[in-house]
Short mmCIF file of C-alpha atoms and ligand atoms in Angstrom, two decimals:
data_model
loop_
_atom_site.label_atom_id
_atom_site.label_comp_id
_atom_site.label_asym_id
_atom_site.label_seq_id
_atom_site.Cartn_x
_atom_site.Cartn_y
_atom_site.Cartn_z
CA MET A 1 -103.21 -90.78 -23.25
CA GLY A 2 -100.79 -93.65 -23.79
CA PHE A 3 -100.48 -96.55 -21.39
CA ILE A 4 -96.83 -95.85 -20.59
CA SER A 5 -96.28 -92.95 -18.21
CA ASP A 6 -95.02 -89.56 -19.36
CA SER A 7 -92.13 -89.78 -16.92
CA LEU A 8 -90.94 -93.06 -18.43
CA ASN A 9 -91.28 -91.67 -21.92
CA ARG A 10 -88.84 -88.92 -20.95
CA ILE A 11 -85.96 -91.36 -20.50
CA GLN A 12 -83.81 -93.77 -22.53
CA PRO A 13 -82.65 -97.28 -21.69
CA SER A 14 -78.97 -97.39 -20.67
CA ALA A 15 -76.82 -97.21 -23.85
CA THR A 16 -73.97 -99.10 -22.22
CA ILE A 17 -76.22 -102.00 -21.23
CA ALA A 18 -77.75 -102.01 -24.73
CA ILE A 19 -74.34 -102.29 -26.42
CA SER A 20 -73.12 -104.97 -23.99
CA ASN A 21 -76.29 -106.94 -24.74
CA LYS A 22 -75.78 -106.54 -28.50
CA ALA A 23 -72.22 -107.89 -28.17
CA MET A 24 -73.50 -110.81 -26.07
CA VAL A 25 -76.14 -111.69 -28.68
CA MET A 26 -73.54 -111.59 -31.48
CA LYS A 27 -71.27 -113.85 -29.40
CA ALA A 28 -74.14 -116.27 -28.80
CA GLU A 29 -74.64 -116.40 -32.58
CA GLY A 30 -71.06 -117.66 -32.83
CA LYS A 31 -69.51 -114.37 -34.01
CA ASP A 32 -65.99 -113.45 -32.92
CA VAL A 33 -66.77 -110.47 -30.71
CA ILE A 34 -64.69 -108.68 -28.07
CA GLY A 35 -66.90 -106.81 -25.62
CA LEU A 36 -65.24 -103.68 -24.24
CA ALA A 37 -68.48 -101.97 -23.32
CA ALA A 38 -69.21 -103.39 -19.86
CA GLY A 39 -68.39 -101.37 -16.78
CA GLU A 40 -67.23 -104.05 -14.39
CA PRO A 41 -63.94 -105.55 -13.26
CA ASP A 42 -63.09 -108.97 -14.70
CA PHE A 43 -61.58 -110.00 -11.34
CA ASP A 44 -63.58 -112.33 -9.15
CA THR A 45 -64.97 -111.23 -5.77
CA PRO A 46 -62.30 -112.03 -3.14
CA ASP A 47 -62.83 -115.30 -1.26
CA ASN A 48 -63.11 -113.78 2.22
CA ILE A 49 -66.09 -111.74 0.98
CA LYS A 50 -67.75 -114.79 -0.58
CA GLU A 51 -67.19 -116.74 2.65
CA ALA A 52 -68.84 -113.98 4.68
CA ALA A 53 -71.91 -114.28 2.45
CA ILE A 54 -71.99 -118.06 2.81
CA ALA A 55 -71.63 -117.72 6.59
CA ALA A 56 -74.51 -115.22 6.61
CA ILE A 57 -76.73 -117.69 4.77
CA ARG A 58 -75.77 -120.52 7.16
CA ALA A 59 -76.44 -118.28 10.17
CA GLY A 60 -79.92 -117.55 8.87
CA LYS A 61 -79.26 -113.89 8.17
CA THR A 62 -81.73 -114.24 5.35
CA LYS A 63 -84.62 -112.09 6.52
CA TYR A 64 -85.73 -108.50 5.96
CA THR A 65 -83.36 -105.98 7.49
CA ALA A 66 -83.68 -102.30 8.37
CA VAL A 67 -84.65 -100.56 5.13
CA ASP A 68 -81.43 -98.62 4.60
CA GLY A 69 -78.92 -101.06 6.02
CA ILE A 70 -77.98 -103.30 8.94
CA PRO A 71 -76.25 -101.51 11.84
CA GLU A 72 -73.06 -103.55 11.29
CA LEU A 73 -72.76 -102.32 7.70
CA LYS A 74 -73.53 -98.72 8.62
CA LYS A 75 -70.81 -98.93 11.28
CA ALA A 76 -68.34 -100.35 8.72
CA ILE A 77 -69.24 -97.52 6.31
CA CYS A 78 -68.72 -94.85 9.00
CA ALA A 79 -65.33 -96.44 9.80
CA LYS A 80 -64.43 -96.43 6.09
CA PHE A 81 -65.27 -92.74 5.72
CA LYS A 82 -63.18 -91.90 8.80
CA ARG A 83 -60.24 -94.12 7.81
CA GLU A 84 -60.02 -93.29 4.13
CA ASN A 85 -61.57 -89.85 3.79
CA GLY A 86 -61.20 -88.24 7.21
CA LEU A 87 -64.98 -87.73 7.28
CA ASP A 88 -67.12 -88.11 10.41
CA TYR A 89 -70.54 -89.58 9.81
CA LYS A 90 -72.95 -91.16 12.28
CA PRO A 91 -74.85 -94.32 11.26
CA SER A 92 -78.01 -92.19 11.07
CA GLN A 93 -76.29 -90.23 8.28
CA VAL A 94 -75.72 -93.34 6.16
CA SER A 95 -78.04 -94.98 3.64
CA VAL A 96 -77.36 -98.35 2.02
CA GLY A 97 -79.07 -99.19 -1.26
CA THR A 98 -79.22 -101.85 -3.95
CA GLY A 99 -76.11 -100.57 -5.72
CA GLY A 100 -74.79 -97.07 -5.98
CA LYS A 101 -77.41 -96.53 -8.66
CA GLN A 102 -80.26 -96.86 -6.18
CA VAL A 103 -78.59 -94.44 -3.77
CA LEU A 104 -78.31 -91.88 -6.54
CA PHE A 105 -81.86 -92.60 -7.68
CA ASN A 106 -83.20 -92.19 -4.13
CA ALA A 107 -81.36 -88.92 -3.58
CA LEU A 108 -82.62 -87.36 -6.82
CA MET A 109 -86.17 -88.72 -6.61
CA ALA A 110 -86.44 -87.56 -3.00
CA THR A 111 -85.35 -83.99 -3.72
CA VAL A 112 -85.90 -82.93 -7.33
CA ASN A 113 -89.12 -81.13 -8.23
CA PRO A 114 -90.33 -80.25 -11.73
CA GLY A 115 -88.35 -77.24 -12.90
CA ASP A 116 -85.35 -77.95 -10.70
CA GLU A 117 -82.01 -78.00 -12.47
CA VAL A 118 -79.22 -80.47 -11.85
CA ILE A 119 -75.78 -79.64 -13.21
CA VAL A 120 -74.21 -82.62 -14.94
CA PRO A 121 -70.66 -82.16 -16.22
CA ALA A 122 -70.18 -83.88 -19.60
CA PRO A 123 -68.98 -86.45 -20.43
CA TYR A 124 -71.18 -88.04 -17.76
CA TRP A 125 -72.23 -91.47 -16.56
CA VAL A 126 -75.24 -92.42 -18.69
CA SER A 127 -77.73 -92.69 -15.84
CA TYR A 128 -77.46 -89.19 -14.35
CA PRO A 129 -79.54 -87.26 -16.89
CA ASP A 130 -82.20 -89.93 -17.16
CA ILE A 131 -82.70 -90.18 -13.41
CA VAL A 132 -82.93 -86.38 -13.20
CA MET A 133 -85.53 -86.38 -15.99
CA LEU A 134 -87.48 -89.22 -14.40
CA ALA A 135 -87.68 -87.06 -11.28
CA GLY A 136 -89.09 -84.24 -13.44
CA GLY A 137 -85.94 -82.13 -13.25
CA THR A 138 -83.80 -80.65 -15.99
CA PRO A 139 -80.22 -81.77 -16.46
CA VAL A 140 -77.95 -78.84 -17.25
CA PHE A 141 -74.89 -80.08 -19.11
CA VAL A 142 -71.55 -78.38 -18.82
CA ASP A 143 -68.94 -79.47 -21.36
CA CYS A 144 -65.63 -80.51 -19.85
CA THR A 145 -63.25 -80.51 -22.77
CA VAL A 146 -60.35 -82.82 -23.44
CA GLU A 147 -58.08 -79.75 -23.18
CA HIS A 148 -59.17 -79.46 -19.53
CA GLY A 149 -58.68 -83.18 -18.95
CA PHE A 150 -62.49 -83.68 -19.09
CA LYS A 151 -62.77 -81.80 -15.78
CA LEU A 152 -65.29 -79.16 -14.77
CA GLN A 153 -63.82 -75.65 -14.66
CA ALA A 154 -64.84 -73.24 -11.91
CA ALA A 155 -65.82 -70.47 -14.35
CA ASP A 156 -68.06 -72.85 -16.33
CA LEU A 157 -69.74 -74.05 -13.14
CA GLU A 158 -70.34 -70.46 -12.04
CA LYS A 159 -72.04 -69.72 -15.38
CA ALA A 160 -74.28 -72.80 -15.14
CA ILE A 161 -75.67 -72.04 -11.66
CA THR A 162 -79.12 -70.42 -11.61
CA PRO A 163 -81.66 -69.86 -8.81
CA LYS A 164 -83.23 -73.17 -9.93
CA THR A 165 -80.04 -75.24 -9.47
CA LYS A 166 -80.61 -77.97 -6.90
CA TRP A 167 -77.59 -80.22 -7.29
CA LEU A 168 -74.21 -80.53 -8.91
CA ILE A 169 -73.24 -84.14 -9.63
CA LEU A 170 -69.49 -84.67 -9.53
CA ASN A 171 -67.99 -88.03 -10.45
CA SER A 172 -64.31 -88.65 -9.80
CA PRO A 173 -62.67 -90.81 -11.07
CA SER A 174 -65.09 -90.51 -13.94
CA ASN A 175 -67.04 -92.98 -15.94
CA PRO A 176 -66.53 -92.61 -18.95
CA SER A 177 -63.33 -90.53 -19.09
CA GLY A 178 -61.33 -91.92 -16.16
CA ALA A 179 -60.52 -88.30 -15.21
CA ALA A 180 -60.02 -87.70 -11.49
CA TYR A 181 -59.86 -84.35 -9.69
CA ALA A 182 -56.73 -83.50 -7.72
CA ARG A 183 -57.30 -81.68 -4.41
CA ALA A 184 -56.62 -78.22 -5.92
CA GLU A 185 -58.98 -78.90 -8.82
CA LEU A 186 -61.72 -79.93 -6.41
CA LYS A 187 -61.08 -76.87 -4.24
CA ALA A 188 -61.66 -74.60 -7.25
CA ILE A 189 -65.09 -76.25 -7.67
CA THR A 190 -66.01 -76.20 -3.98
CA ASP A 191 -65.02 -72.51 -3.76
CA VAL A 192 -67.75 -71.76 -6.29
CA LEU A 193 -70.32 -73.85 -4.42
CA VAL A 194 -69.54 -72.13 -1.12
CA LYS A 195 -70.82 -68.91 -2.74
CA HIS A 196 -74.13 -70.56 -3.69
CA PRO A 197 -75.71 -72.01 -0.54
CA HIS A 198 -78.82 -73.29 -2.33
CA VAL A 199 -76.81 -75.78 -4.43
CA TRP A 200 -76.23 -79.27 -3.05
CA LEU A 201 -73.39 -81.52 -4.09
CA LEU A 202 -73.63 -85.19 -4.96
CA THR A 203 -70.19 -86.74 -5.25
CA ASP A 204 -70.10 -90.12 -6.95
CA ASP A 205 -66.92 -91.70 -5.60
CA MET A 206 -67.63 -95.17 -6.96
CA TYR A 207 -64.14 -95.51 -8.46
CA GLU A 208 -62.30 -94.02 -5.46
CA HIS A 209 -59.78 -96.83 -5.11
CA LEU A 210 -59.05 -97.21 -8.81
CA VAL A 211 -56.40 -94.51 -9.29
CA TYR A 212 -52.91 -94.87 -10.74
CA ASP A 213 -49.47 -93.23 -10.79
CA ASP A 214 -49.63 -92.20 -7.11
CA PHE A 215 -52.73 -90.09 -7.70
CA GLU A 216 -54.19 -89.09 -4.35
CA PHE A 217 -57.97 -89.42 -4.18
CA THR A 218 -59.92 -86.77 -2.27
CA THR A 219 -63.62 -86.11 -1.97
CA ALA A 220 -65.35 -82.74 -1.84
CA ALA A 221 -66.70 -82.85 1.74
CA GLN A 222 -63.15 -83.49 2.90
CA VAL A 223 -61.65 -80.70 0.78
CA GLU A 224 -64.27 -78.14 1.83
CA PRO A 225 -65.88 -78.84 5.23
CA LYS A 226 -68.23 -75.87 4.65
CA LEU A 227 -70.07 -78.11 2.16
CA TYR A 228 -70.49 -81.04 4.58
CA ASP A 229 -74.08 -80.03 5.43
CA ARG A 230 -75.17 -80.11 1.79
CA THR A 231 -73.15 -82.92 0.33
CA LEU A 232 -74.15 -86.51 -0.32
CA THR A 233 -70.95 -88.55 -0.52
CA MET A 234 -71.83 -91.63 -2.54
CA ASN A 235 -69.76 -94.76 -2.89
CA GLY A 236 -70.16 -98.53 -3.05
CA VAL A 237 -68.46 -101.89 -3.19
CA SER A 238 -69.29 -102.71 -6.83
CA LYS A 239 -66.09 -101.63 -8.57
CA SER A 240 -63.21 -101.64 -6.05
CA TYR A 241 -64.31 -104.89 -4.42
CA CYS A 242 -65.34 -106.61 -7.66
CA MET A 243 -68.92 -106.96 -6.39
CA THR A 244 -71.04 -105.56 -9.22
CA GLY A 245 -73.56 -108.39 -9.00
CA TRP A 246 -74.02 -108.15 -5.24
CA ARG A 247 -75.73 -104.76 -5.55
CA ILE A 248 -74.54 -102.75 -2.56
CA GLY A 249 -73.96 -99.00 -2.68
CA TYR A 250 -74.11 -96.35 -0.01
CA GLY A 251 -74.26 -92.64 0.61
CA ALA A 252 -73.63 -90.39 3.59
CA GLY A 253 -74.94 -86.91 4.21
CA PRO A 254 -77.28 -84.81 6.30
CA GLU A 255 -79.82 -86.82 8.32
CA MET A 256 -82.77 -85.01 6.75
CA LEU A 257 -81.76 -86.22 3.29
CA ILE A 258 -80.89 -89.72 4.46
CA LYS A 259 -84.34 -90.05 6.08
CA ALA A 260 -86.05 -88.93 2.91
CA MET A 261 -84.08 -91.46 0.85
CA SER A 262 -84.98 -94.22 3.29
CA LYS A 263 -88.66 -93.29 3.07
CA LEU A 264 -88.54 -93.68 -0.70
CA GLN A 265 -86.64 -96.97 -0.49
CA SER A 266 -89.19 -98.30 2.03
CA GLN A 267 -91.82 -98.01 -0.70
CA SER A 268 -89.73 -99.50 -3.50
CA THR A 269 -87.18 -102.23 -2.85
CA SER A 270 -87.04 -102.13 0.98
CA ASN A 271 -83.65 -103.35 2.21
CA PRO A 272 -80.83 -104.42 -0.11
CA SER A 273 -80.12 -108.19 0.01
CA SER A 274 -79.32 -109.18 3.60
CA ILE A 275 -76.63 -111.59 2.38
CA ALA A 276 -74.94 -109.00 0.18
CA GLN A 277 -74.95 -106.57 3.11
CA TRP A 278 -73.01 -109.06 5.25
CA ALA A 279 -70.59 -109.58 2.37
CA ALA A 280 -70.12 -105.79 2.18
CA VAL A 281 -69.34 -105.67 5.92
CA GLU A 282 -66.47 -108.07 5.25
CA ALA A 283 -65.40 -106.13 2.15
CA LEU A 284 -65.06 -102.89 4.12
CA ASN A 285 -63.66 -104.34 7.36
CA GLY A 286 -61.55 -107.16 5.90
CA PRO A 287 -58.15 -107.16 4.16
CA GLN A 288 -57.75 -104.48 1.51
CA ASP A 289 -54.51 -105.69 -0.03
CA PHE A 290 -56.10 -107.07 -3.22
CA ILE A 291 -57.02 -103.50 -4.23
CA PRO A 292 -53.43 -102.31 -4.91
CA ALA A 293 -52.70 -105.71 -6.47
CA ASN A 294 -55.63 -105.29 -8.89
CA ASN A 295 -54.57 -101.70 -9.55
CA THR A 296 -51.11 -102.80 -10.67
CA VAL A 297 -52.82 -104.94 -13.32
CA PHE A 298 -55.25 -102.17 -14.28
CA LYS A 299 -52.44 -99.65 -14.68
CA LYS A 300 -50.50 -101.97 -17.02
CA ARG A 301 -53.62 -102.49 -19.10
CA ARG A 302 -54.36 -98.77 -19.19
CA ASP A 303 -50.85 -98.02 -20.43
CA LEU A 304 -51.08 -100.77 -23.05
CA VAL A 305 -54.44 -99.58 -24.35
CA VAL A 306 -53.49 -95.89 -24.41
CA SER A 307 -50.28 -96.64 -26.27
CA MET A 308 -51.89 -98.96 -28.82
CA LEU A 309 -54.84 -96.65 -29.45
CA ASN A 310 -52.53 -93.73 -30.02
CA GLN A 311 -50.95 -95.78 -32.81
CA ALA A 312 -54.33 -96.15 -34.53
CA LYS A 313 -54.85 -93.75 -37.45
CA GLY A 314 -57.22 -90.92 -36.55
CA ILE A 315 -57.43 -91.81 -32.84
CA SER A 316 -56.06 -89.74 -30.02
CA CYS A 317 -56.21 -91.15 -26.50
CA PRO A 318 -55.43 -89.15 -23.36
CA VAL A 319 -54.03 -90.91 -20.27
CA PRO A 320 -56.74 -91.05 -17.58
CA GLU A 321 -55.95 -90.86 -13.86
CA GLY A 322 -58.34 -93.58 -12.75
CA ALA A 323 -61.32 -95.95 -13.18
CA PHE A 324 -60.93 -98.62 -15.87
CA TYR A 325 -61.95 -96.66 -18.92
CA VAL A 326 -60.24 -94.72 -21.66
CA TYR A 327 -62.09 -92.09 -23.65
CA PRO A 328 -60.26 -91.57 -26.94
CA SER A 329 -61.22 -89.10 -29.63
CA CYS A 330 -62.12 -90.52 -33.03
CA ALA A 331 -62.21 -87.06 -34.65
CA GLY A 332 -59.58 -88.14 -37.18
CA THR A 333 -61.88 -90.83 -38.58
CA ILE A 334 -64.93 -88.64 -39.15
CA GLY A 335 -65.66 -88.10 -42.84
CA LYS A 336 -63.95 -91.35 -43.86
CA THR A 337 -65.54 -94.47 -45.33
CA ALA A 338 -65.65 -97.87 -43.60
CA PRO A 339 -64.93 -101.19 -45.38
CA SER A 340 -68.73 -101.67 -45.62
CA GLY A 341 -68.92 -98.59 -47.82
CA ASN A 342 -70.76 -96.64 -45.10
CA ALA A 343 -69.57 -93.16 -44.24
CA ILE A 344 -68.41 -92.40 -40.69
CA ARG A 345 -70.20 -89.22 -39.75
CA SER A 346 -70.28 -89.56 -35.97
CA ASP A 347 -68.84 -91.54 -33.07
CA GLU A 348 -71.97 -93.69 -33.21
CA ASP A 349 -71.15 -94.59 -36.83
CA PHE A 350 -67.56 -95.28 -35.75
CA VAL A 351 -68.53 -97.82 -33.06
CA THR A 352 -71.22 -99.39 -35.27
CA GLU A 353 -68.78 -99.93 -38.16
CA LEU A 354 -66.05 -101.10 -35.78
CA LEU A 355 -68.37 -103.75 -34.37
CA ALA A 356 -69.48 -104.85 -37.84
CA ALA A 357 -65.99 -104.95 -39.37
CA GLU A 358 -63.82 -106.17 -36.49
CA GLY A 359 -66.21 -107.42 -33.81
CA VAL A 360 -65.04 -104.92 -31.17
CA ALA A 361 -67.83 -103.50 -29.01
CA ALA A 362 -67.16 -100.01 -27.62
CA VAL A 363 -69.60 -97.28 -26.56
CA HIS A 364 -70.01 -94.08 -28.57
CA GLY A 365 -69.28 -90.81 -26.82
CA ALA A 366 -72.71 -89.35 -27.65
CA ALA A 367 -74.15 -91.74 -25.03
CA PHE A 368 -72.06 -89.89 -22.45
CA GLY A 369 -72.80 -86.44 -23.82
CA MET A 370 -69.51 -85.72 -25.56
CA SER A 371 -68.56 -86.40 -29.18
CA PRO A 372 -66.63 -87.46 -31.19
CA PHE A 373 -65.22 -89.91 -28.63
CA PHE A 374 -65.75 -93.51 -27.64
CA ARG A 375 -65.35 -95.39 -24.38
CA ILE A 376 -63.37 -98.55 -23.92
CA SER A 377 -63.39 -100.52 -20.70
CA TYR A 378 -60.01 -102.14 -20.09
CA ALA A 379 -61.35 -104.35 -17.31
CA THR A 380 -60.55 -107.45 -19.32
CA GLY A 381 -57.55 -109.72 -19.95
CA THR A 382 -54.36 -108.29 -21.46
CA ASP A 383 -54.38 -110.69 -24.43
CA VAL A 384 -57.94 -109.74 -25.24
CA LEU A 385 -57.12 -106.04 -24.97
CA GLU A 386 -54.11 -106.43 -27.25
CA ASP A 387 -56.22 -108.28 -29.80
CA ALA A 388 -58.96 -105.63 -29.58
CA CYS A 389 -56.51 -102.75 -30.01
CA LYS A 390 -54.90 -104.48 -33.02
CA ARG A 391 -58.35 -104.80 -34.56
CA ILE A 392 -59.03 -101.10 -33.90
CA GLN A 393 -55.69 -100.21 -35.51
CA ARG A 394 -56.56 -102.37 -38.53
CA PHE A 395 -60.06 -100.89 -38.76
CA CYS A 396 -58.73 -97.33 -38.64
CA GLY A 397 -55.97 -98.18 -41.12
CA ASN A 398 -58.58 -99.54 -43.56
CA LEU A 399 -60.74 -96.40 -43.51
CA ARG A 400 -60.67 -94.47 -46.77
C1 LIG B 501 -70.00 -93.51 -12.13
C2 LIG B 501 -70.85 -94.60 -11.64
N1 LIG B 501 -71.67 -94.38 -10.61
C3 LIG B 501 -72.49 -95.32 -10.14
C4 LIG B 501 -72.51 -96.58 -10.69
C5 LIG B 501 -73.48 -97.59 -10.14
O1 LIG B 501 -72.89 -98.57 -9.43
P1 LIG B 501 -73.70 -99.83 -8.92
O2 LIG B 501 -73.36 -100.95 -9.81
O3 LIG B 501 -73.20 -100.02 -7.52
O4 LIG B 501 -75.14 -99.49 -8.94
C6 LIG B 501 -71.69 -96.87 -11.78
C7 LIG B 501 -71.75 -98.18 -12.44
O5 LIG B 501 -71.44 -98.36 -13.58
C8 LIG B 501 -70.84 -95.85 -12.26
O6 LIG B 501 -70.03 -96.07 -13.31
#
């Protein structure tokens, strides 16, 4: 028996964090590296939010709080769900965690037993399968092809459901593809779930506010009220409010589930940072006008990146509806040879050679369960993005 637990041996460290770290190390060595692997906005946290945190510190709000959130934050979250999603939740139906990741972790660890299946549409956010496996469950991947805009199709969902299915995880707008489900597309999915009452739905709405071209965001519990009693609607302040380092995420759902999640959190981290919770109260209750302002910038960058990537030889980049990622195909580069003399046999080879030749760090699609693609985060300055895309064009042009 090894010292490290079997459950830990089942999982992998986050590929996105690993690549970001590799780019950071290369930069520290003085290499000219552009990191497009990190999943966080480059914008600073708005001042009113920072001030709320400073005020909380000064007022001595620096002690333990209720495990799954202060009443003021739960109230702000309930108001947010009502205002933005038309959803009625009581504070007792809300759980606040240390980032959206902990909320997801709590929900899966609190409910998944060995043998349970969790449907994960691919391409997926890197952490879903590993958390499912840590809990002893089996991730069941359903390919969502580029032809279907990387979105789960009702017929494919129907085929994937078995008596062992516990959850479907739905992420819109998606990390890594940026794909977001329109109301009718969501309804097609929820219609399937209505027929299978044993399947719960976890909607990861982390990128809710980051949608472009007048796309109207909707979430499943709003589209299909029949699913309200078996849906965990997850969200957080990390992305929309530029608060990735503050570590506040939340979920709302049936009280029974929320209580179970709180029980687990009480024996792990206890409450999320008291100061960050007060900052999140201000984020949700305060002015929201910086969100559309940021989105105008994000949209311009998205359009720039999509256009420039589509001019790179062998790359084909769809236009995503939201988030701050593009997920281009590098199928046209497979089988070619990089300037190093190494063959490009996979998307992993593509990103490795791209980093070596041009110092651009992107994440290979295999990390998100769909190849041959790669993910680029455009949450960085326009000049940097332009430079990075020129380097990608040059790299692709130099492949033989
Ligand atoms: C789809 C998705 N869900 C959840 C999270 C986790 O967010 P947080 O930083 O609040 O833990 C991320 C962060 O990258 C994400 O991309």
